[in-house]
Amino acid sequence: MLISMTSEPVLQQGVGEPDGFRRLWTPHRMAYIQGENKPTGPAPDDGCPFCTIPSLSDEDGLIITRGAHVFAVLNLYPYNGGHLMVVPYRHVADYTELTDEETVELAKLTKQAMTALRAASGAHGFNIGMNQGGAAGAGIAAHLHQHVVPRWGGDTNFMPVVGHTKVLPQLLADTRKMLAEAWPQD
């Protein structure tokens, strides 16, 4: 296998057949792959991170803003820099279980997230959505959350397409601070 910390590749012996690919090691992703901090069941006391996060400071929980019924928090495993989620405080799994007040505030914070992301990072567009249930791809199906993923023209480059790797240019704590400062006030 070829590895490189410089511009010149180095052949590393004893690790299998060389295949011409370089490797970008991201061992921190193993926590996500192995389900670290994933709830053990559907109840709020089964380790739901969305139930725990509001008890943390904004900085420690990566909370961008708090409303009366929902909050906005950065995704620990973002698809793009600035990927955040709008989450009700109440532990509900399905969109139809939200109260009218929760639904209105979820929509309001989603709009504010778009405004803040445009102001802070110049986002050109957004992917916004919810995965309802494990079969639909929800990583934490027991607690509803809406994703807001900023997009830029040309943000799909060779890294995710060929390398199956995302490169994020900013630490999550710095992204949280930047978005919190850009968040629109009522």
PDB file of N, CA and C in Angstrom, residues 122-157:
ATOM      1  N   GLY A 122     -22.162  31.571   3.004  1.00  0.00           N
ATOM      2  CA  GLY A 122     -22.482  31.783   1.602  1.00  0.00           C
ATOM      3  C   GLY A 122     -23.088  30.569   0.917  1.00  0.00           C
ATOM      4  N   ALA A 123     -23.861  29.764   1.651  1.00  0.00           N
ATOM      5  CA  ALA A 123     -24.477  28.568   1.058  1.00  0.00           C
ATOM      6  C   ALA A 123     -25.301  28.955  -0.163  1.00  0.00           C
ATOM      7  N   HIS A 124     -25.177  28.160  -1.231  1.00  0.00           N
ATOM      8  CA  HIS A 124     -25.914  28.404  -2.481  1.00  0.00           C
ATOM      9  C   HIS A 124     -27.264  27.709  -2.497  1.00  0.00           C
ATOM     10  N   GLY A 125     -27.400  26.643  -1.729  1.00  0.00           N
ATOM     11  CA  GLY A 125     -28.635  25.860  -1.693  1.00  0.00           C
ATOM     12  C   GLY A 125     -28.629  24.970  -0.470  1.00  0.00           C
ATOM     13  N   PHE A 126     -29.682  24.151  -0.339  1.00  0.00           N
ATOM     14  CA  PHE A 126     -29.837  23.310   0.850  1.00  0.00           C
ATOM     15  C   PHE A 126     -30.497  21.991   0.508  1.00  0.00           C
ATOM     16  N   ASN A 127     -30.119  20.961   1.243  1.00  0.00           N
ATOM     17  CA  ASN A 127     -30.898  19.739   1.321  1.00  0.00           C
ATOM     18  C   ASN A 127     -31.551  19.792   2.695  1.00  0.00           C
ATOM     19  N   ILE A 128     -32.881  19.705   2.721  1.00  0.00           N
ATOM     20  CA  ILE A 128     -33.624  19.758   3.974  1.00  0.00           C
ATOM     21  C   ILE A 128     -34.539  18.556   4.017  1.00  0.00           C
ATOM     22  N   GLY A 129     -34.518  17.825   5.121  1.00  0.00           N
ATOM     23  CA  GLY A 129     -35.408  16.688   5.196  1.00  0.00           C
ATOM     24  C   GLY A 129     -35.301  15.885   6.460  1.00  0.00           C
ATOM     25  N   MET A 130     -36.259  14.956   6.576  1.00  0.00           N
ATOM     26  CA  MET A 130     -36.338  14.042   7.714  1.00  0.00           C
ATOM     27  C   MET A 130     -36.374  12.622   7.188  1.00  0.00           C
ATOM     28  N   ASN A 131     -35.697  11.731   7.879  1.00  0.00           N
ATOM     29  CA  ASN A 131     -35.801  10.308   7.612  1.00  0.00           C
ATOM     30  C   ASN A 131     -36.702   9.738   8.703  1.00  0.00           C
ATOM     31  N   GLN A 132     -37.886   9.334   8.344  1.00  0.00           N
ATOM     32  CA  GLN A 132     -38.866   8.851   9.312  1.00  0.00           C
ATOM     33  C   GLN A 132     -38.797   7.333   9.411  1.00  0.00           C
ATOM     34  N   GLY A 133     -38.188   6.829  10.479  1.00  0.00           N
ATOM     35  CA  GLY A 133     -38.061   5.399  10.711  1.00  0.00           C
ATOM     36  C   GLY A 133     -36.738   4.862  10.221  1.00  0.00           C
ATOM     37  N   GLY A 134     -36.323   3.767  10.829  1.00  0.00           N
ATOM     38  CA  GLY A 134     -35.066   3.127  10.451  1.00  0.00           C
ATOM     39  C   GLY A 134     -35.044   2.690   8.999  1.00  0.00           C
ATOM     40  N   ALA A 135     -36.177   2.212   8.492  1.00  0.00           N
ATOM     41  CA  ALA A 135     -36.238   1.762   7.097  1.00  0.00           C
ATOM     42  C   ALA A 135     -36.021   2.912   6.122  1.00  0.00           C
ATOM     43  N   ALA A 136     -36.274   4.143   6.569  1.00  0.00           N
ATOM     44  CA  ALA A 136     -36.089   5.318   5.720  1.00  0.00           C
ATOM     45  C   ALA A 136     -34.707   5.939   5.900  1.00  0.00           C
ATOM     46  N   GLY A 137     -33.882   5.319   6.760  1.00  0.00           N
ATOM     47  CA  GLY A 137     -32.521   5.801   6.930  1.00  0.00           C
ATOM     48  C   GLY A 137     -32.266   6.628   8.166  1.00  0.00           C
ATOM     49  N   ALA A 138     -33.236   6.722   9.070  1.00  0.00           N
ATOM     50  CA  ALA A 138     -33.022   7.500  10.287  1.00  0.00           C
ATOM     51  C   ALA A 138     -32.001   6.805  11.172  1.00  0.00           C
ATOM     52  N   GLY A 139     -30.919   7.502  11.484  1.00  0.00           N
ATOM     53  CA  GLY A 139     -29.900   6.949  12.369  1.00  0.00           C
ATOM     54  C   GLY A 139     -30.390   6.866  13.798  1.00  0.00           C
ATOM     55  N   ILE A 140     -31.181   7.838  14.199  1.00  0.00           N
ATOM     56  CA  ILE A 140     -31.825   7.836  15.514  1.00  0.00           C
ATOM     57  C   ILE A 140     -33.316   7.996  15.239  1.00  0.00           C
ATOM     58  N   ALA A 141     -33.968   6.870  15.003  1.00  0.00           N
ATOM     59  CA  ALA A 141     -35.371   6.873  14.567  1.00  0.00           C
ATOM     60  C   ALA A 141     -36.342   7.243  15.674  1.00  0.00           C
ATOM     61  N   ALA A 142     -35.967   7.061  16.914  1.00  0.00           N
ATOM     62  CA  ALA A 142     -36.895   7.279  18.022  1.00  0.00           C
ATOM     63  C   ALA A 142     -37.114   8.755  18.348  1.00  0.00           C
ATOM     64  N   HIS A 143     -36.240   9.631  17.860  1.00  0.00           N
ATOM     65  CA  HIS A 143     -36.375  11.067  18.164  1.00  0.00           C
ATOM     66  C   HIS A 143     -36.291  11.851  16.854  1.00  0.00           C
ATOM     67  N   LEU A 144     -37.398  12.402  16.454  1.00  0.00           N
ATOM     68  CA  LEU A 144     -37.498  13.165  15.211  1.00  0.00           C
ATOM     69  C   LEU A 144     -36.433  14.253  15.150  1.00  0.00           C
ATOM     70  N   HIS A 145     -35.870  14.453  13.984  1.00  0.00           N
ATOM     71  CA  HIS A 145     -34.926  15.545  13.746  1.00  0.00           C
ATOM     72  C   HIS A 145     -34.921  15.851  12.251  1.00  0.00           C
ATOM     73  N   GLN A 146     -34.866  17.140  11.956  1.00  0.00           N
ATOM     74  CA  GLN A 146     -34.840  17.582  10.559  1.00  0.00           C
ATOM     75  C   GLN A 146     -33.435  18.065  10.212  1.00  0.00           C
ATOM     76  N   HIS A 147     -32.891  17.525   9.132  1.00  0.00           N
ATOM     77  CA  HIS A 147     -31.558  17.908   8.670  1.00  0.00           C
ATOM     78  C   HIS A 147     -31.635  19.160   7.803  1.00  0.00           C
ATOM     79  N   VAL A 148     -30.675  20.046   7.988  1.00  0.00           N
ATOM     80  CA  VAL A 148     -30.473  21.200   7.121  1.00  0.00           C
ATOM     81  C   VAL A 148     -29.010  21.123   6.677  1.00  0.00           C
ATOM     82  N   VAL A 149     -28.805  20.776   5.412  1.00  0.00           N
ATOM     83  CA  VAL A 149     -27.454  20.572   4.879  1.00  0.00           C
ATOM     84  C   VAL A 149     -27.176  21.654   3.846  1.00  0.00           C
ATOM     85  N   PRO A 150     -26.219  22.550   4.140  1.00  0.00           N
ATOM     86  CA  PRO A 150     -25.878  23.579   3.150  1.00  0.00           C
ATOM     87  C   PRO A 150     -25.147  22.975   1.962  1.00  0.00           C
ATOM     88  N   ARG A 151     -25.362  23.561   0.799  1.00  0.00           N
ATOM     89  CA  ARG A 151     -24.715  23.084  -0.435  1.00  0.00           C
ATOM     90  C   ARG A 151     -24.146  24.281  -1.187  1.00  0.00           C
ATOM     91  N   TRP A 152     -23.096  24.024  -1.943  1.00  0.00           N
ATOM     92  CA  TRP A 152     -22.452  25.037  -2.761  1.00  0.00           C
ATOM     93  C   TRP A 152     -22.255  24.472  -4.154  1.00  0.00           C
ATOM     94  N   GLY A 153     -22.317  25.334  -5.149  1.00  0.00           N
ATOM     95  CA  GLY A 153     -22.036  24.889  -6.502  1.00  0.00           C
ATOM     96  C   GLY A 153     -20.649  24.270  -6.562  1.00  0.00           C
ATOM     97  N   GLY A 154     -20.552  23.050  -7.062  1.00  0.00           N
ATOM     98  CA  GLY A 154     -19.266  22.385  -7.156  1.00  0.00           C
ATOM     99  C   GLY A 154     -18.806  21.713  -5.881  1.00  0.00           C
ATOM    100  N   ASP A 155     -19.679  21.595  -4.869  1.00  0.00           N
ATOM    101  CA  ASP A 155     -19.225  20.962  -3.627  1.00  0.00           C
ATOM    102  C   ASP A 155     -19.121  19.445  -3.733  1.00  0.00           C
ATOM    103  N   THR A 156     -19.602  18.882  -4.811  1.00  0.00           N
ATOM    104  CA  THR A 156     -19.383  17.453  -5.047  1.00  0.00           C
ATOM    105  C   THR A 156     -18.181  17.336  -5.961  1.00  0.00           C
ATOM    106  N   ASN A 157     -17.057  16.984  -5.366  1.00  0.00           N
ATOM    107  CA  ASN A 157     -15.821  16.881  -6.124  1.00  0.00           C
ATOM    108  C   ASN A 157     -15.299  15.447  -6.067  1.00  0.00           C
TER     109      ASN A 157
END
